[in-house]
CSV table of C-alpha atoms in Angstrom, one decimal:
chain,number,residue,atom,x,y,z
A,637,MET,CA,18.4,30.3,50.4
A,638,ARG,CA,17.3,27.7,47.9
A,639,ALA,CA,14.3,28.6,45.8
A,640,GLN,CA,11.1,26.9,46.4
A,641,HIS,CA,8.9,25.6,43.5
A,642,PRO,CA,5.3,27.0,43.7
A,643,SER,CA,3.7,23.6,43.2
A,644,LEU,CA,5.9,21.3,45.2
A,645,HIS,CA,4.4,18.8,47.6
A,646,PRO,CA,3.8,20.5,51.1
A,647,GLU,CA,6.0,18.0,52.7
A,648,CYS,CA,9.0,18.6,50.3
A,649,PRO,CA,9.3,22.5,49.9
A,650,ASP,CA,12.9,22.3,48.8
A,651,LEU,CA,13.2,21.8,45.1
A,652,LEU,CA,16.5,19.9,45.3
A,653,LYS,CA,15.3,17.4,47.7
A,654,LEU,CA,13.2,15.9,44.9
A,655,GLY,CA,16.2,14.6,42.9
A,656,PRO,CA,19.9,14.2,42.8
A,657,ASN,CA,20.2,17.3,40.6
A,658,ARG,CA,18.2,20.2,39.2
A,659,PHE,CA,17.3,18.3,36.1
A,660,GLU,CA,15.7,15.4,38.1
A,661,ALA,CA,14.2,17.6,40.6
A,662,ALA,CA,12.6,19.9,38.2
A,663,LEU,CA,11.2,16.8,36.3
A,664,ARG,CA,9.7,15.4,39.6
A,665,ALA,CA,8.3,18.8,40.7
A,666,GLU,CA,6.5,19.3,37.4
A,667,ALA,CA,5.1,15.8,37.5
A,668,VAL,CA,3.8,16.5,41.1
A,669,ALA,CA,2.2,19.6,39.8
A,670,VAL,CA,0.6,18.1,36.7
A,671,GLN,CA,-0.9,15.3,38.9
A,672,GLU,CA,-2.4,17.7,41.3
A,673,GLU,CA,-3.9,19.9,38.7
A,674,GLN,CA,-4.4,17.5,36.0
A,675,LYS,CA,-8.0,18.1,35.2
A,676,ALA,CA,-7.6,22.0,35.0
A,677,THR,CA,-4.5,21.5,32.9
A,678,ARG,CA,-6.0,19.2,30.6
A,679,ASP,CA,-8.9,21.4,30.1
A,680,GLU,CA,-6.8,24.5,29.5
A,681,TYR,CA,-4.6,22.5,26.9
A,682,LEU,CA,-7.8,21.3,25.2
A,683,GLU,CA,-9.1,24.9,24.8
A,684,LEU,CA,-5.8,26.0,23.4
A,685,ALA,CA,-5.9,23.2,21.0
A,686,ARG,CA,-9.3,24.1,19.9
A,687,GLN,CA,-8.3,27.8,19.4
A,688,GLU,CA,-5.3,26.6,17.3
A,689,ASP,CA,-7.5,24.4,15.2
A,690,GLU,CA,-9.8,27.4,14.5
A,691,GLN,CA,-7.1,30.0,13.9
A,692,ASP,CA,-6.8,31.5,10.5
A,693,GLU,CA,-3.5,31.9,8.5
A,694,GLY,CA,-1.4,31.1,11.7
A,695,LYS,CA,-3.0,33.8,13.9
A,696,GLY,CA,-4.0,33.4,17.5
A,697,VAL,CA,-2.9,31.1,20.3
A,698,THR,CA,-0.7,28.1,19.5
A,699,ARG,CA,0.0,25.0,21.5
A,700,ARG,CA,3.6,25.9,21.6
A,701,ARG,CA,2.7,28.5,24.1
A,702,PHE,CA,1.4,25.9,26.6
A,703,PHE,CA,4.6,24.2,27.5
A,704,VAL,CA,7.0,26.9,28.5
A,705,GLY,CA,9.5,27.5,31.2
A,706,ALA,CA,12.6,25.6,32.7
A,707,ALA,CA,10.6,22.6,33.9
A,708,ALA,CA,9.0,22.1,30.5
A,709,THR,CA,12.6,22.3,28.9
A,710,THR,CA,13.7,19.4,31.3
A,711,THR,CA,10.7,17.3,30.4
A,712,ALA,CA,11.5,17.6,26.8
A,713,LEU,CA,15.0,16.6,27.4
A,714,ALA,CA,14.0,13.6,29.4
A,715,THR,CA,11.4,12.5,27.0
A,716,SER,CA,13.7,12.6,24.1
A,717,GLN,CA,14.8,9.0,25.2
A,718,PHE,CA,11.2,7.9,24.2
A,719,LEU,CA,10.7,9.7,20.9
A,720,THR,CA,12.5,7.1,18.9
A,721,THR,CA,10.1,4.4,20.1
A,722,GLN,CA,7.1,6.0,18.2
A,723,ALA,CA,4.9,3.2,16.9
A,724,SER,CA,4.6,2.8,13.2
A,725,PHE,CA,2.9,-0.5,12.6
A,726,GLY,CA,0.6,-2.7,14.5
A,727,ALA,CA,0.6,-6.2,16.0
A,728,THR,CA,-1.0,-7.8,12.8
A,729,PRO,CA,-1.0,-11.5,12.4
A,730,THR,CA,1.5,-11.4,9.5
A,731,GLY,CA,4.6,-12.4,11.3
A,732,THR,CA,8.2,-11.0,11.4
A,733,LEU,CA,10.7,-10.4,8.7
A,734,ILE,CA,14.4,-10.4,9.7
A,735,HIS,CA,17.0,-9.2,7.2
A,736,VAL,CA,20.5,-10.4,7.8
A,737,PHE,CA,23.1,-8.4,6.0
A,738,LEU,CA,26.7,-9.8,5.3
A,739,TYR,CA,29.0,-6.9,5.1
A,740,GLY,CA,32.0,-7.2,2.8
A,741,GLY,CA,30.5,-9.1,-0.2
A,742,ALA,CA,30.0,-12.7,0.6
A,743,ASP,CA,30.9,-15.2,-2.1
A,744,GLY,CA,27.6,-16.9,-3.0
A,745,LEU,CA,29.3,-19.4,-5.3
A,746,SER,CA,31.3,-20.7,-2.4
A,747,LEU,CA,28.0,-21.5,-0.6
A,748,PHE,CA,25.7,-22.8,-3.5
A,749,ALA,CA,26.7,-23.4,-7.1
A,750,PRO,CA,26.2,-25.7,-10.0
A,751,MET,CA,28.0,-29.0,-9.7
A,752,ASN,CA,30.6,-30.1,-12.3
A,753,ASP,CA,30.4,-26.7,-14.1
A,754,ALA,CA,33.0,-26.4,-16.7
A,755,VAL,CA,33.4,-22.7,-16.3
A,756,LEU,CA,33.7,-23.0,-12.5
A,757,ASN,CA,36.1,-26.0,-12.8
A,758,ARG,CA,38.4,-23.8,-15.1
A,759,VAL,CA,38.5,-20.4,-13.4
A,760,ARG,CA,38.0,-21.3,-9.7
A,761,PRO,CA,39.3,-24.8,-9.3
A,762,SER,CA,40.1,-24.2,-5.7
A,763,PHE,CA,36.7,-23.0,-4.6
A,764,THR,CA,34.4,-25.4,-6.5
A,765,LEU,CA,32.1,-27.5,-4.2
A,766,PRO,CA,33.1,-31.2,-3.9
A,767,GLU,CA,30.6,-33.5,-5.6
A,768,ASN,CA,31.0,-35.8,-2.7
A,769,GLY,CA,30.0,-34.1,0.6
A,770,SER,CA,27.9,-31.3,-0.8
A,771,ILE,CA,24.3,-31.1,0.0
A,772,ALA,CA,22.0,-31.6,-3.1
A,773,LEU,CA,19.6,-28.7,-4.1
A,774,GLU,CA,17.8,-28.5,-7.5
A,775,ARG,CA,18.7,-27.9,-11.1
A,776,GLY,CA,22.1,-29.4,-10.5
A,777,PHE,CA,23.1,-27.2,-7.8
A,778,GLY,CA,25.1,-28.2,-4.5
A,779,LEU,CA,25.2,-26.7,-1.2
A,780,ASN,CA,28.4,-26.2,1.0
A,781,GLN,CA,28.2,-28.8,3.8
A,782,SER,CA,28.7,-25.8,6.2
A,783,PHE,CA,25.0,-25.5,6.0
A,784,THR,CA,24.4,-28.8,7.5
A,785,PRO,CA,22.9,-27.4,10.7
A,786,LEU,CA,19.9,-26.2,8.5
A,787,LYS,CA,19.4,-29.5,6.5
A,788,LYS,CA,16.3,-30.4,8.3
A,789,TYR,CA,14.7,-27.1,7.3
A,790,LEU,CA,15.8,-27.6,3.7
A,791,ASP,CA,14.3,-31.1,3.7
A,792,ALA,CA,11.0,-29.6,5.1
A,793,GLY,CA,10.9,-27.0,2.3
A,794,GLN,CA,11.7,-24.1,4.5
A,795,LEU,CA,15.2,-23.1,3.1
A,796,ALA,CA,15.9,-21.8,-0.3
A,797,PHE,CA,18.6,-20.0,-2.2
A,798,ILE,CA,18.4,-17.5,-4.9
A,799,PRO,CA,21.5,-17.1,-7.4
A,800,ALA,CA,22.8,-14.2,-9.3
A,801,VAL,CA,21.0,-11.5,-7.5
A,802,SER,CA,22.2,-8.0,-8.4
A,803,ASP,CA,21.0,-4.5,-9.5
A,804,ARG,CA,22.4,-2.4,-12.3
A,805,ARG,CA,23.1,0.4,-9.9
A,806,LEU,CA,25.6,-1.6,-8.0
A,807,ASP,CA,29.3,-1.0,-8.3
A,808,ARG,CA,32.2,-2.6,-6.7
A,809,SER,CA,32.6,-0.1,-3.9
A,810,HIS,CA,31.5,-1.5,-0.6
A,811,PHE,CA,30.1,1.7,0.7
A,812,ALA,CA,28.1,2.8,-2.5
A,813,ALA,CA,26.8,-0.8,-2.9
A,814,THR,CA,25.7,-1.1,0.7
A,815,ASP,CA,23.9,2.1,0.5
A,816,ILE,CA,22.0,1.2,-2.5
A,817,CYS,CA,21.1,-2.3,-1.1
A,818,GLN,CA,19.9,-0.9,2.1
A,819,LEU,CA,18.1,2.2,0.8
A,820,GLY,CA,16.5,0.3,-2.0
A,821,GLY,CA,18.1,2.3,-4.8
A,822,LEU,CA,20.3,5.4,-5.2
A,823,PRO,CA,20.0,8.1,-2.4
A,824,ALA,CA,18.6,10.6,-4.8
A,825,GLU,CA,15.9,8.1,-5.9
A,826,THR,CA,14.9,7.1,-2.3
A,827,GLY,CA,15.1,10.4,-0.5
A,828,GLY,CA,17.6,8.6,2.0
A,829,MET,CA,14.7,6.5,3.3
A,830,GLY,CA,15.7,2.9,4.1
A,831,TRP,CA,13.5,0.2,2.3
A,832,LEU,CA,12.7,-1.4,5.5
A,833,THR,CA,11.4,1.9,6.8
A,834,ASN,CA,9.4,2.2,3.8
A,835,LEU,CA,8.0,-1.3,4.5
A,836,ALA,CA,7.2,-0.4,8.1
A,837,ASP,CA,5.1,2.5,6.8
A,838,LYS,CA,3.0,0.2,4.6
A,839,LEU,CA,2.2,-2.1,7.6
A,840,GLY,CA,0.2,0.5,9.7
A,841,PRO,CA,0.3,1.7,13.2
A,842,GLY,CA,1.3,-0.6,16.1
A,843,THR,CA,3.9,-1.2,18.9
A,844,ALA,CA,7.2,0.2,20.0
A,845,PHE,CA,9.0,-2.9,19.1
A,846,ARG,CA,7.8,-2.6,15.5
A,847,ALA,CA,11.3,-2.4,13.9
A,848,ILE,CA,14.7,-3.4,15.7
A,849,GLY,CA,18.2,-3.3,14.6
A,850,ILE,CA,20.4,-5.6,16.7
A,851,GLY,CA,23.5,-3.6,17.4
A,852,SER,CA,24.6,-0.1,18.7
A,853,THR,CA,23.5,1.6,15.5
A,854,LEU,CA,20.7,1.3,13.0
A,855,PRO,CA,21.5,0.1,9.4
A,856,ARG,CA,20.6,2.3,6.5
A,857,SER,CA,17.7,0.0,5.7
A,858,LEU,CA,16.0,1.5,8.8
A,859,VAL,CA,16.9,5.0,8.5
A,860,GLY,CA,14.7,8.1,7.5
A,861,GLY,CA,11.6,7.5,9.5
A,862,GLY,CA,10.7,7.3,13.1
A,863,GLY,CA,10.3,4.3,15.5
A,864,ALA,CA,13.2,1.8,14.9
A,865,LEU,CA,15.0,0.7,17.9
A,866,ALA,CA,18.9,-0.1,17.9
A,867,LEU,CA,19.5,-2.7,20.7
A,868,ASN,CA,22.6,-4.6,21.5
A,869,ASN,CA,20.4,-6.7,23.9
A,870,VAL,CA,17.1,-6.6,25.7
A,871,ALA,CA,18.4,-5.2,28.9
A,872,SER,CA,20.0,-2.2,27.1
A,873,LEU,CA,16.6,-0.6,26.6
A,874,ASN,CA,16.4,1.5,29.8
A,875,VAL,CA,16.3,5.0,31.2
A,876,ASN,CA,19.7,6.5,31.4
A,877,GLY,CA,21.0,7.5,34.9
A,878,ASP,CA,21.4,6.2,38.5
A,879,GLY,CA,19.4,3.1,39.1
A,880,LYS,CA,17.3,4.3,41.9
A,881,TYR,CA,16.0,7.3,40.0
A,882,LYS,CA,15.0,5.4,36.8
A,883,GLN,CA,11.4,4.2,37.8
A,884,PRO,CA,10.7,7.7,39.4
A,885,THR,CA,11.7,9.3,36.1
A,886,VAL,CA,9.5,7.0,34.1
A,887,GLU,CA,6.6,7.6,36.4
A,888,ALA,CA,7.0,11.4,36.2
A,889,ILE,CA,7.1,11.4,32.3
A,890,GLN,CA,4.0,9.2,32.3
A,891,LYS,CA,2.0,11.7,34.5
A,892,LEU,CA,3.1,14.6,32.5
A,893,PHE,CA,1.8,13.1,29.1
A,894,THR,CA,-1.2,11.2,30.1
A,895,GLY,CA,-4.7,12.5,28.9
A,896,THR,CA,-3.2,15.7,27.5
A,897,ASN,CA,-4.0,14.9,23.8
A,898,HIS,CA,-0.5,16.2,23.0
A,899,PRO,CA,1.3,14.7,19.9
A,900,ILE,CA,4.1,13.4,22.1
A,901,GLU,CA,1.6,11.3,24.2
A,902,ALA,CA,1.6,8.4,22.0
A,903,PRO,CA,5.4,7.9,21.5
A,904,VAL,CA,5.8,8.4,25.3
A,905,LYS,CA,3.2,5.8,26.0
A,906,ALA,CA,4.8,3.5,23.4
A,907,GLY,CA,8.3,4.0,24.9
A,908,ILE,CA,7.1,3.4,28.5
A,909,ASP,CA,5.5,0.2,27.3
A,910,ALA,CA,8.6,-0.9,25.7
A,911,LEU,CA,10.7,-0.1,28.7
A,912,THR,CA,8.3,-2.0,30.9
A,913,LEU,CA,8.4,-5.1,28.7
A,914,ALA,CA,12.2,-5.0,28.3
A,915,SER,CA,12.4,-4.7,32.1
A,916,THR,CA,10.3,-7.6,32.7
A,917,LEU,CA,12.2,-9.7,30.2
A,918,ALA,CA,15.6,-8.7,31.5
A,919,GLN,CA,14.6,-9.5,35.1
A,920,LYS,CA,13.3,-12.7,34.1
A,921,GLY,CA,16.4,-13.7,32.1
A,922,TYR,CA,16.3,-16.0,29.2
A,923,THR,CA,16.7,-19.6,28.8
A,924,PRO,CA,16.4,-21.0,25.2
A,925,ALA,CA,14.5,-24.1,24.4
A,926,GLU,CA,16.0,-27.4,25.5
A,927,GLY,CA,19.2,-28.4,23.5
A,928,VAL,CA,19.6,-24.9,21.9
A,929,LYS,CA,22.9,-23.2,22.0
A,930,TYR,CA,23.6,-19.9,20.6
A,931,ALA,CA,27.3,-18.7,19.6
A,932,GLY,CA,28.9,-15.9,17.5
A,933,VAL,CA,26.1,-14.2,15.3
A,934,GLY,CA,23.8,-16.4,16.9
A,935,ASN,CA,23.8,-14.2,19.9
A,936,ALA,CA,21.9,-11.6,18.0
A,937,PHE,CA,19.3,-14.2,17.0
A,938,LYS,CA,18.9,-15.0,20.6
A,939,GLU,CA,18.0,-11.3,21.6
A,940,LEU,CA,15.2,-11.7,18.8
A,941,ALA,CA,14.1,-15.0,20.1
A,942,GLN,CA,13.6,-13.5,23.6
A,943,LEU,CA,11.6,-10.6,22.3
A,944,ILE,CA,9.4,-12.7,19.9
A,945,LYS,CA,8.7,-15.3,22.7
A,946,GLY,CA,8.1,-12.5,25.2
A,947,GLY,CA,5.4,-11.1,23.2
A,948,ALA,CA,7.2,-7.9,21.9
A,949,ASN,CA,5.4,-7.9,18.5
A,950,VAL,CA,8.5,-7.6,16.5
A,951,ARG,CA,7.6,-7.2,12.9
A,952,ILE,CA,10.9,-6.1,11.2
A,953,ALA,CA,14.5,-6.8,12.5
A,954,THR,CA,17.9,-6.6,11.2
A,955,ILE,CA,21.2,-8.3,12.0
A,956,GLY,CA,24.7,-7.4,10.5
A,957,MET,CA,27.5,-9.9,10.1
A,958,GLY,CA,31.0,-8.8,8.8
A,959,GLY,CA,34.0,-10.6,7.7
A,960,TRP,CA,33.0,-11.4,4.1
A,961,ASP,CA,35.6,-9.4,2.1
A,962,THR,CA,37.6,-12.6,1.3
A,963,HIS,CA,40.5,-11.5,-0.8
A,964,GLU,CA,42.7,-14.1,0.5
A,965,ASN,CA,42.6,-17.3,2.7
A,966,GLN,CA,39.0,-17.8,1.4
A,967,GLY,CA,38.9,-21.6,1.0
A,968,THR,CA,35.6,-23.4,0.5
A,969,ARG,CA,36.2,-27.0,1.6
A,970,GLY,CA,36.7,-26.3,5.5
A,971,GLY,CA,38.5,-23.0,4.9
A,972,TYR,CA,37.6,-19.5,6.4
A,973,VAL,CA,34.5,-18.9,4.3
A,974,ALA,CA,33.1,-22.3,5.0
A,975,GLN,CA,33.6,-21.7,8.8
A,976,HIS,CA,31.8,-18.3,8.5
A,977,PHE,CA,28.9,-19.7,6.5
A,978,GLY,CA,28.8,-22.4,9.2
A,979,GLU,CA,28.5,-19.9,12.0
A,980,LEU,CA,25.7,-18.2,10.2
A,981,ALA,CA,23.9,-21.5,9.6
A,982,SER,CA,24.3,-22.6,13.3
A,983,GLY,CA,22.8,-19.2,14.4
A,984,MET,CA,19.9,-19.4,12.1
A,985,ALA,CA,19.2,-23.0,13.0
A,986,ALA,CA,19.3,-22.4,16.8
A,987,PHE,CA,17.0,-19.5,16.3
A,988,PHE,CA,14.2,-21.5,14.5
A,989,ASP,CA,14.8,-24.3,16.8
A,990,ASP,CA,14.3,-22.0,19.8
A,991,LEU,CA,11.3,-20.4,18.5
A,992,GLY,CA,9.5,-23.8,17.8
A,993,ASP,CA,6.0,-23.3,16.6
A,994,LEU,CA,6.4,-19.5,16.5
A,995,ALA,CA,8.9,-20.0,13.7
A,996,GLY,CA,6.0,-20.4,11.5
A,997,ASN,CA,5.4,-16.7,11.6
A,998,VAL,CA,9.0,-15.7,10.9
A,999,THR,CA,11.0,-15.3,7.6
A,1000,VAL,CA,14.8,-14.7,7.7
A,1001,MET,CA,16.3,-13.3,4.5
A,1002,VAL,CA,20.2,-13.1,4.2
A,1003,SER,CA,21.8,-10.8,1.6
A,1004,THR,CA,25.0,-9.1,0.8
A,1005,GLU,CA,26.0,-5.8,-1.1
A,1006,PHE,CA,27.6,-7.7,-4.0
A,1007,GLY,CA,28.9,-11.1,-4.9
A,1008,ARG,CA,32.6,-12.0,-5.9
A,1009,ARG,CA,34.3,-12.4,-9.2
A,1010,VAL,CA,33.8,-15.9,-10.7
A,1011,ALA,CA,37.5,-16.5,-11.2
A,1012,GLU,CA,39.6,-17.0,-8.2
A,1013,ASN,CA,42.5,-14.7,-7.5
A,1014,GLY,CA,45.3,-16.5,-5.6
A,1015,GLY,CA,43.9,-17.3,-2.3
A,1016,GLY,CA,40.7,-15.3,-2.6
A,1017,THR,CA,38.2,-13.6,-4.8
A,1018,ASP,CA,37.8,-9.9,-5.9
A,1019,HIS,CA,34.6,-7.9,-5.7
A,1020,GLY,CA,32.0,-8.8,-8.2
A,1021,LYS,CA,28.4,-8.9,-8.8
A,1022,GLY,CA,25.6,-11.6,-8.8
A,1023,GLY,CA,25.6,-12.3,-5.2
A,1024,GLY,CA,23.4,-14.9,-3.5
A,1025,VAL,CA,20.1,-14.6,-1.4
A,1026,ILE,CA,19.1,-17.1,1.4
A,1027,VAL,CA,15.6,-17.4,2.7
A,1028,LEU,CA,14.6,-19.3,5.9
A,1029,SER,CA,11.0,-19.2,6.5
A,1030,GLY,CA,8.1,-20.9,8.6
A,1031,LYS,CA,6.1,-20.7,5.3
A,1032,LYS,CA,6.8,-23.4,2.9
A,1033,LEU,CA,8.9,-22.1,0.0
A,1034,ALA,CA,8.6,-22.7,-3.7
A,1035,GLY,CA,11.7,-24.8,-4.0
A,1036,LYS,CA,15.2,-25.3,-2.8
A,1037,LEU,CA,16.6,-23.1,-5.7
A,1038,ILE,CA,14.4,-20.1,-6.5
A,1039,GLY,CA,14.6,-17.7,-9.4
A,1040,THR,CA,16.3,-17.6,-12.7
A,1041,TRP,CA,19.5,-19.4,-13.6
A,1042,ASN,CA,21.0,-19.0,-17.1
A,1043,GLY,CA,24.3,-20.7,-16.4
A,1044,THR,CA,28.0,-19.5,-16.5
A,1045,ALA,CA,28.5,-19.6,-20.1
A,1046,THR,CA,28.1,-15.8,-20.6
A,1047,LEU,CA,29.8,-13.7,-18.0
A,1048,VAL,CA,29.8,-9.8,-17.8
A,1049,ASN,CA,33.4,-8.7,-17.2
A,1050,GLY,CA,34.1,-11.7,-15.3
A,1051,ASP,CA,31.0,-11.6,-13.1
A,1052,LEU,CA,27.6,-13.3,-13.0
A,1053,PRO,CA,25.1,-11.1,-14.7
A,1054,GLU,CA,22.0,-10.0,-13.0
A,1055,MET,CA,19.6,-12.8,-13.3
A,1056,ASN,CA,17.4,-12.0,-10.5
A,1057,ASN,CA,16.8,-8.3,-9.6
A,1058,MET,CA,17.7,-7.6,-6.0
A,1059,PHE,CA,14.8,-5.4,-5.1
A,1060,SER,CA,12.2,-7.7,-6.8
A,1061,VAL,CA,13.6,-10.3,-4.6
A,1062,PHE,CA,13.4,-8.2,-1.5
A,1063,GLY,CA,10.0,-7.1,-2.4
A,1064,SER,CA,8.7,-10.6,-3.1
A,1065,VAL,CA,10.1,-11.9,0.2
A,1066,ALA,CA,8.2,-9.0,1.9
A,1067,GLN,CA,5.1,-9.4,-0.1
A,1068,GLY,CA,4.7,-13.0,0.9
A,1069,ARG,CA,5.4,-12.4,4.5
A,1070,PHE,CA,3.2,-9.6,4.9
A,1071,GLY,CA,0.4,-10.0,2.2
A,1072,LEU,CA,1.1,-6.7,0.3
A,1073,THR,CA,-0.1,-5.8,-3.1
A,1074,ASP,CA,2.2,-5.2,-6.0
A,1075,ALA,CA,1.5,-1.6,-5.8
A,1076,GLU,CA,2.4,-1.5,-2.2
A,1077,VAL,CA,5.7,-3.3,-2.9
A,1078,GLY,CA,6.4,-0.8,-5.7
A,1079,GLN,CA,6.1,2.1,-3.3
A,1080,ILE,CA,8.8,0.5,-1.0
A,1081,PHE,CA,11.3,0.9,-3.7
A,1082,PRO,CA,10.8,4.2,-5.5
A,1083,ARG,CA,11.5,4.4,-9.3
A,1084,GLN,CA,11.9,0.6,-9.6
A,1085,THR,CA,10.1,-1.7,-11.8
A,1086,TYR,CA,8.8,-4.4,-9.5
A,1087,THR,CA,8.7,-7.8,-11.0
A,1088,PRO,CA,7.4,-10.5,-8.6
A,1089,VAL,CA,9.6,-13.7,-7.9
A,1090,LYS,CA,7.8,-16.6,-6.8
A,1091,ILE,CA,9.3,-17.3,-3.3
A,1092,TYR,CA,6.6,-19.1,-1.4
A,1093,ALA,CA,4.9,-22.3,-2.4
């Protein structure tokens, strides 16, 4: 004979009739019990919380004694799906920062470089930008015509490029350099905390969609804290399991952790709010603005456009794009690297076109783990330093070419030297987007010396 749960609904005395398995059944049984006895339960919990607050040197009753038994265990398992949605900053009017990371070491000199440069003409003759056909920037620089989709934003003062961006800690190892770039320093210096996680901490409490990594896993820049979501698409944010049991599961969890003053109550509420919004957006589907078409990496931008336009209050987001380790078949004038840059430009342009007026509150920063060697090597370029950073922003920028440029006359082991520190550039982009102080930016990058770079007009 099957066991009966002492607090089941009178019309359903059989525990297993409440769900497809013991896990789901116990969850729903506990939800019913909590709902029926909510006031008494809350009062009991609050009394235990009071006793714990008054206990001396760890003696007395603790809150851990309140949730015991098999039903509480199943509840903890179910609610673990919500724990990563804990809010860590608010829906402030400071907009959204999106960090696009180009994995593999993108060759910035194939995208923007000084025109008719004697050194470049000598050591990379196949990869120089053509004088006719390149887009004029400033200080004698030209831009690869693959970025033509973004020319209207360049002309409007919303697109800029920063040359020779690096840091003394970087070496030519993809893995080590990526870690340093995304953590904001050496692992020992940062405690394993991603720099975007540190940024989120500075922005204060808020919504479940505060920080999002588009993809199946979070990048290192968002690790070390709580609250960042990894999403392949909006519809992927859901409760696991059979569809017909998803809503009852959400409702049961909501009943269990409403009005209890338990530490888990806030993240569970944030998670449920996120599920509700994601479900609503997924059911509606998404149609971009008229004339906007997404392709390739643009589909990641499309997910962010849906969330931003849907009112999800996204503050920090990341997108990863691979394929930049161009040891061969690199090209510049219509070759592989130009096509890859064209895909990126088309995705960014579609995103800003789609956002319309909302783009005024968004900044996109594109970076890579390191640049390539100045000299070409057969059909490609080897790992180097001095990479480039791209900034697309709804806020007007300080120019088309930003930061220090000392020319190519003095290379360091065949590389562009560090003319603009990577973390000062990252910090300056974030500072101007969110209105942070120099001291706050300094805390985002531990043990660094922050030197502001004028990014915005």
